Coordinates of C-alpha atoms and ligand atoms in Angstrom, one line a residue:
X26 CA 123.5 111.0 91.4
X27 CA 122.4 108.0 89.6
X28 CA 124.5 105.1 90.0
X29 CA 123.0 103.5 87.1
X30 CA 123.1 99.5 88.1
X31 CA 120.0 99.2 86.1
X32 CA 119.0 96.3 88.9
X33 CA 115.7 96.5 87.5
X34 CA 117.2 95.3 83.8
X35 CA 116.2 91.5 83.7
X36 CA 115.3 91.5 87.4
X37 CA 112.3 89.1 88.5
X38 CA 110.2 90.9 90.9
X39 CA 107.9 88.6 93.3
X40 CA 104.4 90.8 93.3
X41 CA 102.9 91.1 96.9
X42 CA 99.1 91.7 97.5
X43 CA 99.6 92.2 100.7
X44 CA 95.6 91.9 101.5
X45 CA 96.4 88.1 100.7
X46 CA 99.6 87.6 101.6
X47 CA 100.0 86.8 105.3
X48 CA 98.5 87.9 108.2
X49 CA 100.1 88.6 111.4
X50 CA 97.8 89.8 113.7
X51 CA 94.8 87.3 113.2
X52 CA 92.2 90.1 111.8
X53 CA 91.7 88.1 108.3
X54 CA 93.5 90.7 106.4
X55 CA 97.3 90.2 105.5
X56 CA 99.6 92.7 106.4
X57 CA 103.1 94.3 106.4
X58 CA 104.0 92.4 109.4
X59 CA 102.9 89.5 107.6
X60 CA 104.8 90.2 104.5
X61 CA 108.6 90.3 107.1
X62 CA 108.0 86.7 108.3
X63 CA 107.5 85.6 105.2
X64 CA 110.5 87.6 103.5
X65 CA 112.8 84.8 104.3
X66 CA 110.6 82.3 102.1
X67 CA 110.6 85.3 99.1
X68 CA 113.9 86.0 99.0
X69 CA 114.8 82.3 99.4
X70 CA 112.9 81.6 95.9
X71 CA 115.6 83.6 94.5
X72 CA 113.6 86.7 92.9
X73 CA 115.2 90.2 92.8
X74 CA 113.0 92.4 94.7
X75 CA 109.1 92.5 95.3
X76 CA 106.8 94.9 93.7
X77 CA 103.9 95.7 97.1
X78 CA 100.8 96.6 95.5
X79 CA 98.9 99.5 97.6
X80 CA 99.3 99.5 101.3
X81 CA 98.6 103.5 101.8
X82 CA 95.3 105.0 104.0
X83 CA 92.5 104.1 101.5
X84 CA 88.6 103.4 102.1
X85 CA 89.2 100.1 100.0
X86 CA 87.1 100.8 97.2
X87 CA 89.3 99.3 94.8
X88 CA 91.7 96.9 97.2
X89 CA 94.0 100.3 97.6
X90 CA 93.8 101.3 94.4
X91 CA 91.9 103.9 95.7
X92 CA 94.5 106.2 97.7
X93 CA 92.8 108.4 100.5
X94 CA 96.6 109.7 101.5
X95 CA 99.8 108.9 99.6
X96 CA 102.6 109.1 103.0
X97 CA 100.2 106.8 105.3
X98 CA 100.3 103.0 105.5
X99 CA 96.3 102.5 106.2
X100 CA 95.6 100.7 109.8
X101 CA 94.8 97.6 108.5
X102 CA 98.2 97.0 107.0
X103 CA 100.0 98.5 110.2
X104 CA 101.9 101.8 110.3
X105 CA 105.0 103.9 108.9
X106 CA 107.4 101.9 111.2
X107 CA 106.1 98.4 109.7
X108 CA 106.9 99.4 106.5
X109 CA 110.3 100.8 107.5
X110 CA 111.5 97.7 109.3
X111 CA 109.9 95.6 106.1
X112 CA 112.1 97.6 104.2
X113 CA 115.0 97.1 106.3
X114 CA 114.5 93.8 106.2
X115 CA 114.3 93.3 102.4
X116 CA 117.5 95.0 102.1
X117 CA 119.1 92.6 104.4
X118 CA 118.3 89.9 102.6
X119 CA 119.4 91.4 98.9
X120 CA 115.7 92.2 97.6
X121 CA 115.0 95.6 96.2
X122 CA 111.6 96.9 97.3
X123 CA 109.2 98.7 95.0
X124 CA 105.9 100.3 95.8
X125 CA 103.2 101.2 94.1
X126 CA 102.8 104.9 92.7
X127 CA 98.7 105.5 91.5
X128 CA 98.9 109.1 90.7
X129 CA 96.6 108.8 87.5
X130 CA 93.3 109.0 90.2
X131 CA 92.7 109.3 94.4
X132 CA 89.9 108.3 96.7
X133 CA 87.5 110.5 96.4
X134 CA 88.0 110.3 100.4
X135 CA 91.2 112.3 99.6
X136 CA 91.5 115.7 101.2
X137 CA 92.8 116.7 98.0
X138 CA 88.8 115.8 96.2
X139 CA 87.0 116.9 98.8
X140 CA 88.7 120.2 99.1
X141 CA 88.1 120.6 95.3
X142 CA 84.1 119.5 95.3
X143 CA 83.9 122.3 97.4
X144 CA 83.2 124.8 94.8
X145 CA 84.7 126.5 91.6
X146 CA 87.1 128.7 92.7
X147 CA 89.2 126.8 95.8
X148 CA 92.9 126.2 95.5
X149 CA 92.3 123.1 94.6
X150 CA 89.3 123.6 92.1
X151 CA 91.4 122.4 88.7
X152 CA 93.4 119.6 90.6
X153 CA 90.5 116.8 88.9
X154 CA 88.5 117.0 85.8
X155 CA 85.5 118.7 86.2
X156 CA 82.6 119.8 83.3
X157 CA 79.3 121.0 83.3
X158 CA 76.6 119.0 81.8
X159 CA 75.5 119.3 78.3
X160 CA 72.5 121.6 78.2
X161 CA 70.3 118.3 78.6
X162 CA 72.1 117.3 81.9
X163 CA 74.0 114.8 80.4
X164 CA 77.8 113.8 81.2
X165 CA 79.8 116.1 78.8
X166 CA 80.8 113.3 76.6
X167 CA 80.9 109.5 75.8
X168 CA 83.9 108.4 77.4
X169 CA 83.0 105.4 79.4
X170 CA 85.0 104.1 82.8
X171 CA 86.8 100.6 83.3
X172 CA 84.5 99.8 85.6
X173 CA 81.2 100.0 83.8
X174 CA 79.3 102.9 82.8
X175 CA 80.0 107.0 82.3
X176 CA 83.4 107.8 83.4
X177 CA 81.3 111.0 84.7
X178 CA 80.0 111.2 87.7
X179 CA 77.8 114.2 89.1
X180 CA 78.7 116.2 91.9
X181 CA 75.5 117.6 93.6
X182 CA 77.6 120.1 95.5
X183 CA 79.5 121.5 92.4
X184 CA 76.6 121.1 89.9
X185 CA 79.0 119.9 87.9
X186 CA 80.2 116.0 86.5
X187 CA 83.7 115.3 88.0
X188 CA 85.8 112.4 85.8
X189 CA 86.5 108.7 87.3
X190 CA 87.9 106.4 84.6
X191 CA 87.6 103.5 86.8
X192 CA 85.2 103.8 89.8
X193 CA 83.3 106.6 90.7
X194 CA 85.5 106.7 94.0
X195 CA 88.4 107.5 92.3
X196 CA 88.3 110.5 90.7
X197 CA 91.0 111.1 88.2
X198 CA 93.8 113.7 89.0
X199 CA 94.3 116.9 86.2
X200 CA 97.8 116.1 85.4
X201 CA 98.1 118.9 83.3
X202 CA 98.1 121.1 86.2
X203 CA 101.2 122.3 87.1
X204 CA 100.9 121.7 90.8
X205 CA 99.5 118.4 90.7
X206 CA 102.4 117.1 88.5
X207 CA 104.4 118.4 91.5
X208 CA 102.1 117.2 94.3
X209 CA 103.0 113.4 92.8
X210 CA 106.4 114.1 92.1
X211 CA 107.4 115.0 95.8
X212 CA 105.0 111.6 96.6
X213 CA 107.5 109.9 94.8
X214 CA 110.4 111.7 96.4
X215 CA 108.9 110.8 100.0
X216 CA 109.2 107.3 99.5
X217 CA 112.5 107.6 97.8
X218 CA 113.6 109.1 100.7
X219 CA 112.5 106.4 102.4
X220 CA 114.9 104.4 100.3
X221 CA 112.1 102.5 97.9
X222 CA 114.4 101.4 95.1
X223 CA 111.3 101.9 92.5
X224 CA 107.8 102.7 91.5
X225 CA 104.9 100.9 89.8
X226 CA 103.2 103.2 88.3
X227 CA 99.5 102.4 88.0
X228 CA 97.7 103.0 84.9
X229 CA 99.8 105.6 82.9
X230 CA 97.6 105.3 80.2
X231 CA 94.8 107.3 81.9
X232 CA 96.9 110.2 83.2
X233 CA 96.4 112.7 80.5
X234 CA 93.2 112.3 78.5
X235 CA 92.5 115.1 76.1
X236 CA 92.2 118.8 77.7
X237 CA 89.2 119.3 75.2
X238 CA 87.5 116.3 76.3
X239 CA 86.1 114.9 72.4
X240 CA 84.1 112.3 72.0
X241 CA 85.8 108.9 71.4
X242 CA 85.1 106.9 68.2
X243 CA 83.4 104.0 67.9
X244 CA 85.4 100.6 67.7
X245 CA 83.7 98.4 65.2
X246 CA 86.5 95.1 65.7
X247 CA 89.6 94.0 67.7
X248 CA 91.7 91.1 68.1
X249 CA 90.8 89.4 71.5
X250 CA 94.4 89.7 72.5
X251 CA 94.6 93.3 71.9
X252 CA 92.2 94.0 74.5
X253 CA 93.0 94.7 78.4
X254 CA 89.4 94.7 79.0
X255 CA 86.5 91.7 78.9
X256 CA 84.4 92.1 75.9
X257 CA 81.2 91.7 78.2
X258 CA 83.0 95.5 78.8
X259 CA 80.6 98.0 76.6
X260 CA 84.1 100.1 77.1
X261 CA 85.2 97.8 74.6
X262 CA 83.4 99.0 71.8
X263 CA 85.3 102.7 72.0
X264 CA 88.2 103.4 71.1
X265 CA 90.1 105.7 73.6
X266 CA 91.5 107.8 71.8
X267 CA 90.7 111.0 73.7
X268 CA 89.9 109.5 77.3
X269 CA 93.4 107.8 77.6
X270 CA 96.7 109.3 78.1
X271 CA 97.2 112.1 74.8
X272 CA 101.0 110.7 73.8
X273 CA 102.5 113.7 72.5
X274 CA 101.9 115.9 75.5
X275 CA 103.0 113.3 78.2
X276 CA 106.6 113.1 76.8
X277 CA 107.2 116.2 78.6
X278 CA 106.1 115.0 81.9
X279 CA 107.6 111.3 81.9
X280 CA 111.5 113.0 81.2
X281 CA 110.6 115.0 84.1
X282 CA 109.5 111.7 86.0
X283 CA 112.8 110.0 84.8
X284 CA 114.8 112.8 85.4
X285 CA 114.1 113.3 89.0
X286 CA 114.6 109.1 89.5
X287 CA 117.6 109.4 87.7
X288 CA 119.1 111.9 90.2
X289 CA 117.7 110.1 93.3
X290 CA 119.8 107.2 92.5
X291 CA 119.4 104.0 90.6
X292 CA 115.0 104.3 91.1
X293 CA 113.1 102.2 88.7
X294 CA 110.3 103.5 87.2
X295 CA 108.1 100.7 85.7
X296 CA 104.7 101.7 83.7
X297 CA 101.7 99.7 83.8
X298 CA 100.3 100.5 80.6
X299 CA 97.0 99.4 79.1
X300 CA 95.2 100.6 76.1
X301 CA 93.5 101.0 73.0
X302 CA 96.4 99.0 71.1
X303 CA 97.8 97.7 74.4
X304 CA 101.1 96.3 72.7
X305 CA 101.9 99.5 70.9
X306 CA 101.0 101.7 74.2
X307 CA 103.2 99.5 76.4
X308 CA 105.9 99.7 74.1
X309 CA 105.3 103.9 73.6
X310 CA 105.8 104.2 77.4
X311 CA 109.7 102.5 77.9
X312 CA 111.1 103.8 74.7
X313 CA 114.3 105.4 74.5
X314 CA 116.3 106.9 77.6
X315 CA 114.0 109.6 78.5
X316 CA 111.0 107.4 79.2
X317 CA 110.3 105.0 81.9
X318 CA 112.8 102.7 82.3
X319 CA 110.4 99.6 81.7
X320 CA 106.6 98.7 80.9
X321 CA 104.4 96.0 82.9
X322 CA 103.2 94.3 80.0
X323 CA 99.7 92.6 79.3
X324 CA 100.5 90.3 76.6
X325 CA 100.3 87.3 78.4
X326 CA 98.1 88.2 81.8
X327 CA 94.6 87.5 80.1
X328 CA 95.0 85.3 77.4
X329 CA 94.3 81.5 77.0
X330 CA 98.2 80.0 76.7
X331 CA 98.2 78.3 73.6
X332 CA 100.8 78.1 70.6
X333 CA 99.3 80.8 68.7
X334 CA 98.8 83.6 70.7
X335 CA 102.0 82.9 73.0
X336 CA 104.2 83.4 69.3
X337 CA 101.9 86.1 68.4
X338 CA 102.4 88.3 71.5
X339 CA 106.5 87.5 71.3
X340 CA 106.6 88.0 67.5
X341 CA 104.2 91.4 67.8
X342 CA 106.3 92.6 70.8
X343 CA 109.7 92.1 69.5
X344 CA 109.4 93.2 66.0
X345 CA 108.2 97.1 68.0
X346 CA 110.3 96.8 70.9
X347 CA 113.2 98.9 69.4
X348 CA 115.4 99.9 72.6
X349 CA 112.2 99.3 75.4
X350 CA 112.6 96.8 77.8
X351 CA 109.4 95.1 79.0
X352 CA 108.8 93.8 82.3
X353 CA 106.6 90.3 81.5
X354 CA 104.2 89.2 83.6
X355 CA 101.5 85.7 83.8
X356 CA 99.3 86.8 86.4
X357 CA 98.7 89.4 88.7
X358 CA 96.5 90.7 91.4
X359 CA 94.1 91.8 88.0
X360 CA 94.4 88.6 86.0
X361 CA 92.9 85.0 85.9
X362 CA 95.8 82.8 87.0
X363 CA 97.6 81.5 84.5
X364 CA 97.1 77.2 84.8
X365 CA 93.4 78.1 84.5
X366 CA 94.3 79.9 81.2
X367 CA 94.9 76.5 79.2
X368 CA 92.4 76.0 77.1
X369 CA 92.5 71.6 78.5
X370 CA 92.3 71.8 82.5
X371 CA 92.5 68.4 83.0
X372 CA 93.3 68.3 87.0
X373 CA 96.1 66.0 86.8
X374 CA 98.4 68.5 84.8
X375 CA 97.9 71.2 86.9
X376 CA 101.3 71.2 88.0
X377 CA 103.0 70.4 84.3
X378 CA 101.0 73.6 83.5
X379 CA 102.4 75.4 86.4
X380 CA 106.1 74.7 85.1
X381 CA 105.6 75.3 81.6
X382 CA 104.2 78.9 82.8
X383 CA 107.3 79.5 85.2
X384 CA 109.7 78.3 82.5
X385 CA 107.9 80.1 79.5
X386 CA 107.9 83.2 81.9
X387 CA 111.3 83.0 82.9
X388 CA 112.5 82.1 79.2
X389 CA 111.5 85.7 78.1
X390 CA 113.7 88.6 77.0
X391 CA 112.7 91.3 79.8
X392 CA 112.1 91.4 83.4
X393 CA 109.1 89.6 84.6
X394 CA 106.9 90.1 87.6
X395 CA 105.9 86.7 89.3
X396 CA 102.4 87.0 91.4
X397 CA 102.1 85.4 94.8
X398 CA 101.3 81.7 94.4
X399 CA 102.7 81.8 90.5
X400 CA 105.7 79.7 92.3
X401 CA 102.9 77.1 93.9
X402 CA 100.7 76.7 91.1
X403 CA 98.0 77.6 91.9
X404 CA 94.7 77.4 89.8
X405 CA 92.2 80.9 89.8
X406 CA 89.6 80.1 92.6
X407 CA 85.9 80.0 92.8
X408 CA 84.3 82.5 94.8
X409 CA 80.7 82.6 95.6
X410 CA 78.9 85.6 94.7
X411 CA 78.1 86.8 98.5
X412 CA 82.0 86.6 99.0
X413 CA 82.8 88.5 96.4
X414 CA 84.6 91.8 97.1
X415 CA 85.6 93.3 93.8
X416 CA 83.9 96.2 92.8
X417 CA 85.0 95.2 89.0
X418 CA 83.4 91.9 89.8
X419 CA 80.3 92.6 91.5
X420 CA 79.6 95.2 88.5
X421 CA 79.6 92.8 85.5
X422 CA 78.6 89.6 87.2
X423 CA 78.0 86.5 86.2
X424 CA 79.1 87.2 82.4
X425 CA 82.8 88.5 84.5
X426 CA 83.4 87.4 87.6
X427 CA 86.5 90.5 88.4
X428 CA 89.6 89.7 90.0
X429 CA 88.7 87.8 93.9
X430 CA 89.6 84.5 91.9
X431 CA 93.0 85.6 91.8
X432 CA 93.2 87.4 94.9
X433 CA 92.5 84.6 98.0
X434 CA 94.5 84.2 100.5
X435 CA 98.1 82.0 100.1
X436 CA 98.1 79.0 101.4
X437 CA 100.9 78.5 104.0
X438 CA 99.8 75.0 105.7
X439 CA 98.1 72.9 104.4
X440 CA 96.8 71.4 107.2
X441 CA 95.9 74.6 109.5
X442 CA 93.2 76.8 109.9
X443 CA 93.0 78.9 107.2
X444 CA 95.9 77.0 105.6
X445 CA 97.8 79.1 108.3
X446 CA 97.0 82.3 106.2
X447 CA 95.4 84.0 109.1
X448 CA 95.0 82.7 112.7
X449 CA 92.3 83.8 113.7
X450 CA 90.4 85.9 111.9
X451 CA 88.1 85.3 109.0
X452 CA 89.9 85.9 105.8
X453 CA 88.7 88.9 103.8
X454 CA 88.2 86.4 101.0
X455 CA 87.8 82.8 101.7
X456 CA 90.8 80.3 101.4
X457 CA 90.2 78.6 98.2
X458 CA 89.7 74.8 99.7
X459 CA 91.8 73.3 96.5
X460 CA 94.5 75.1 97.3
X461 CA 95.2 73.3 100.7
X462 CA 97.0 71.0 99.0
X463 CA 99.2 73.4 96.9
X464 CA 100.2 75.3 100.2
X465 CA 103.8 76.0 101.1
X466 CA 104.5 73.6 103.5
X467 CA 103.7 70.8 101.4
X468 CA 105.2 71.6 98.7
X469 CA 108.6 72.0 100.7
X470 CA 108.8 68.1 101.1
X471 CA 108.3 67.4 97.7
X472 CA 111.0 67.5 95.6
X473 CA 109.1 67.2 92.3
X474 CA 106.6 70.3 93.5
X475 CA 106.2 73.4 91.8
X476 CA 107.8 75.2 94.5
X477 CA 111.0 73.9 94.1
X478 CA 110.8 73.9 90.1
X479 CA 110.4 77.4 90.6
X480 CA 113.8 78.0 92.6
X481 CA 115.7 75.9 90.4
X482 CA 114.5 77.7 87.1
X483 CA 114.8 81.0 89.5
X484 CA 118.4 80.0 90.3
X485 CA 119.1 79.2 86.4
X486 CA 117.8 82.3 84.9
X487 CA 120.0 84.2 87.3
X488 CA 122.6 82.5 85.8
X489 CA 122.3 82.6 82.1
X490 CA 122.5 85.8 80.9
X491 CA 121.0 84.8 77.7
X492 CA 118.1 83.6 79.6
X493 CA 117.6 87.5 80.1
X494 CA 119.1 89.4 77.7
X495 CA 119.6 87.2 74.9
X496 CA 117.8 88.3 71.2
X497 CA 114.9 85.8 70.9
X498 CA 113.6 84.0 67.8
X499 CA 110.5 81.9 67.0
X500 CA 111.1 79.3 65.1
X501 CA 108.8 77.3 62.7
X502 CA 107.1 74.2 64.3
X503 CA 104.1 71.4 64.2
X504 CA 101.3 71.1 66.4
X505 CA 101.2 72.7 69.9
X506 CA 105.3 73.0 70.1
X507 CA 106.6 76.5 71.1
X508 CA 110.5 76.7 70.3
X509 CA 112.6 80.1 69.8
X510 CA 116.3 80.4 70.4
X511 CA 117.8 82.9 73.1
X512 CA 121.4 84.2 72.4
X513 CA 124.2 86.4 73.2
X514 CA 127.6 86.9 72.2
X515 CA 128.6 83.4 73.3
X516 CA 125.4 81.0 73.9
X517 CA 122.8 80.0 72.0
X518 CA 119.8 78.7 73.6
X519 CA 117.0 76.6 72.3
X520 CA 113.7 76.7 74.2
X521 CA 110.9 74.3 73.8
X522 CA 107.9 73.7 74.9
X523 CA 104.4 71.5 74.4
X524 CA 102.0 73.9 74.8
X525 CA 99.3 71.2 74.4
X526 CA 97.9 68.0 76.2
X527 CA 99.1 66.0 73.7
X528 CA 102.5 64.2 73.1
X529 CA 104.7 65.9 70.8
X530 CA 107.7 64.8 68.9
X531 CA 110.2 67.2 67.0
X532 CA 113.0 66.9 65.1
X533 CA 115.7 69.8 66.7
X534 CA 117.2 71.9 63.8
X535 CA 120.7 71.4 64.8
X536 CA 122.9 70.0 67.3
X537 CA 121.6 70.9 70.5
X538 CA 122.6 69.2 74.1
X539 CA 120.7 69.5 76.7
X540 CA 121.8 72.2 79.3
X541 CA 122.1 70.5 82.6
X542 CA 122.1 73.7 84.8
X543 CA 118.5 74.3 84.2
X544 CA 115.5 71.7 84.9
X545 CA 113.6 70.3 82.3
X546 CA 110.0 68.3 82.4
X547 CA 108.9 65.3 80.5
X548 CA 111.0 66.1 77.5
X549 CA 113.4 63.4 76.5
X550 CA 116.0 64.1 74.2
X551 CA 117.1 61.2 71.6
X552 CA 118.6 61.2 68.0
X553 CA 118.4 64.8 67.6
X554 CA 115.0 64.9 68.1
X555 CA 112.9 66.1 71.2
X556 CA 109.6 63.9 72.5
X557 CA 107.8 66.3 74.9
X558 CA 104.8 65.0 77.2
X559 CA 101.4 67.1 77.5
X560 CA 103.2 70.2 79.0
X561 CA 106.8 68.9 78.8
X562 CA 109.1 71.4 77.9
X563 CA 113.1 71.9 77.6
X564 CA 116.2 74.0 77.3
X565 CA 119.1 73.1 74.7
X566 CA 122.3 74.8 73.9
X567 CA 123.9 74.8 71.0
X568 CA 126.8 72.7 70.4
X569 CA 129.5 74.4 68.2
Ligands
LIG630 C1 95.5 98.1 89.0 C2 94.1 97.7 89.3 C3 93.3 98.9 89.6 C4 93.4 100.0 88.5 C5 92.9 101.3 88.9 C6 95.3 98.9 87.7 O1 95.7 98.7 86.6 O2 96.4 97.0 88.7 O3 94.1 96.7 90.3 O4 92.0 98.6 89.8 O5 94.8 100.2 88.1 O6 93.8 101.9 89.8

């Protein structure tokens, strides 16, 4: 029976790719042994739980996003008993452990696809989406795939186009097949029994696109925030409407989803949900209390971070939210890291940037998801064309360069080989050279570095429950300053920040002190008035 803790309610979840993370046996590629010697250091930043992005048997098509076999860890990330004693571990130390569920598509090295290419009529011949070609031997419609290109790929052995909305090697799964909604239920079940205390689930928008398979409309406009796709994307010029996840017919399966956490104990179920109106479908996905308990949202992960579009994704957000709650993220193993996002890079701010992100982050009503290397600072690397491993990458290069910016290996040392990433081995993607000097090691002996910013505000948040579940408000104000107020029954928080390179001065609309348990940078505080240097920001509380 559910214990209903809601852990997952205003947790902070560190994100763990564990290609990248740490590697223990010297091959280049991090891995679950990696990720236990460096628990200590995770659960020492003072985060919830972790969120491991795929670490199950997959060909690597799309860094694991591509599952070949949902109950195996793949070899190069160790085996079942790693990922037991990692759990174990976590446990120990107070974080909650969540995995990632992709049950919207498999490798097409499944054993569930290749029994279904066999032919028409085997067991599994329904369990993906399969059509015949128009009578010109054309894909059966327009719907176009993330990753460039028809989402329909021909199957020589079937005669017939099979449907991939991302790669070609991952086909998508027919959720509206009875036995396939099962097939990823009792996936889910295994690794509850295996004590996970949640599930990412991976693209929720593309699990049931219309049984009738229409033609989507053309998109003539959008607003550049709005999107969770590069324009230089010619997916960007539909709109989904039929290839995405049909809303009215999914309700039945997410209760069912919910339901069976629900009795499994206190499970969080947290949906990564893009879109056609990404805001709105995030939102749709955590409503009420038969939906997922909470949506990974986009609003911030691709944007530039300025004044504008940081109040229009709050204001946009809160004014739908209703009874959702949204689980807030900066970057991710998908995104462009977030100092690189400023529209002003100047090097010498890189780690005022950094801050403003961690406290802007941590300032938000929600749960939030912090990326490996968020808490260092790190900017989005450079990698050279023949290192680049990202399908998504190497499909629209140079125009967009895919996600290996984001996903090099962390910096540990910042003296050792590899910045003591990996040993040995050559990483899978180069160490970004910059980020020597961010790594872990030297950022322990500063007390001014990001690292330790990070705990403190970590250590604050945990502490102010109007930091978390406060009602927010944007308030009016000049130039590049971002304020809004937090507050519950008995605080009231003020929140400001300098979004710009630029000093600031502003005039605070009321008596406000400062509030000593949480760190502040470059912001001085003087006849009611704050003066905030480029990237300064602070948190006041109202004086009654
Ligand atoms: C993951 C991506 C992945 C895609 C397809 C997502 O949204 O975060 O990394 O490529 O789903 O599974």
């Amino acid at each position: 029976m559910s214990t209903n803790n809601n852990w997952w309610k205003g947790a902070v979840l560190y994100e763990i790719y564990p290609r990248s993370f740490k590697d223990n046996n010297g091959d280049g590629t991090g891995d679950l042994k990696g990720i236990i010697e460096k628990l200590e250091y995770v659960a020492a930043l003072g985060v919830d739980g972790i969120w491991i992005t795929p670490f199950f048997k997959s060909p690597m098509k799309d860094g694991g996003y591509d599952v070949a076999s949902y109950r195996d860890v793949d070899p190069i990330f160790g085996d079942m008993d790693d990922f037991v004693a990692l759990r174990t571990r976590a446990h120990e130390l107070g974080l909650k452990v969540m995995i990632d569920l992709v049950l919207c598509h498999t490798s097409n090295e499944h054993i569930w696809f290749k029994e279904s290419r066999q032919n028409k009529t085997n067991q599994k011949h329904d369990w993906y989406y399969w059509a015949d070609a128009k009578e010109d031997g054309t894909p059966p419609n327009n719907w176009l795939a993330y990753f460039g290109g028809s989402a329909w790929h021909w199957d020589t052995r079937r005669q017939q186009y099979y449907l991939a909305s991302f790669s070609k090697e991952q086909p998508s799964l027919n959720l509206w097949n009875r036995e396939v909604k099962d097939a990823i239920l009792d996936t889910a079940k295994f690794w509850i029994d295996l004590k996970v205390d949640g599930f990412r689930l991976d693209a929720v928008q593309q699990i049931l696109p219309d049984i009738q398979l229409r033609d989507n409309p053309v998109r003539e406009s959008h607003h550049p925030t709005d999107l969770d796709i590069d324009i230089s994307n010619p997916f960007a010029k539909q709109w989904r409407e039929y290839s995405q996840t049909q809303k009215k017919e999914v309700l039945e399966f997410i209760r069912e989803f919910r339901n069976m956490a629900d009795t499994h104990g206190d499970i969080a179920l947290l949906a990564e949900a893009g879109g056609d109106n990404s805001l709105e479908d995030t939102i749709f996905y955590a409503q009420g209390k038969d939906r997922f308990h909470l949506s990974y949202c986009y609003g911030f992960t691709y944007m530039d971070i300025t004044k504008e579009n940081v109040e229009r994704t709050i204001e946009k957000f809160e004014s739908r939210m209703g009874d959702s709650w949204m689980c807030w993220a900066m970057g991710s193993h998908d995104a462009p890291r977030i100092v690189s996002r400023f529209p002003q890079q100047d090097p010498a701010t890189q780690k005022d940037r950094a801050c403003l992100g961690i406290a802007l982050a941590l300032s938000l009503r929600g749960s939030y998801c912090m990326y490996q290397g968020e808490e260092l600072g790190l900017e989005q690397a450079n990698v050279a064309y023949e290192d680049m491993q990202d399908i998504f990458g190497l499909m629209f290069y140079p125009e967009f360069k895919g996600r290996d910016g984001c996903r090099t290996p962390i910096p540990w040392e910042r003296d050792a080989h590899n910045a003591g990433f990996s040993a040995e081995g050559k990483p899978w993607l180069p160490v970004y050279e910059p980020h020597h000097k961010w790594a872990v090691d030297a950022q322990e002996e500063d007390p001014t570095s990001v690292l330790h910013f990070a705990r403190a505000f970590l250590a604050c948040r945990k502490n102010t429950p109007a930091l978390k579940f406060g009602d927010i408000g944007i308030l009016e104000t000049p130039d590049n300053i971002i304020a809004f107020t937090r507050s519950d029954a008995t605080t009231t928080l003020l929140c400001v920040f300098n979004a710009g390179d630029a000093e600031v001065k502003w005039g605070i609309p009321g008596s406000f002190q400062p509030l000593d348990t949480v760190p502040r940078n470059n912001c001085a505080i003087k006849d009611n008035g704050v003066i905030l240097a480029p990237y300064g920001f602070c948190i006041l509380k109202l004086v009654k």
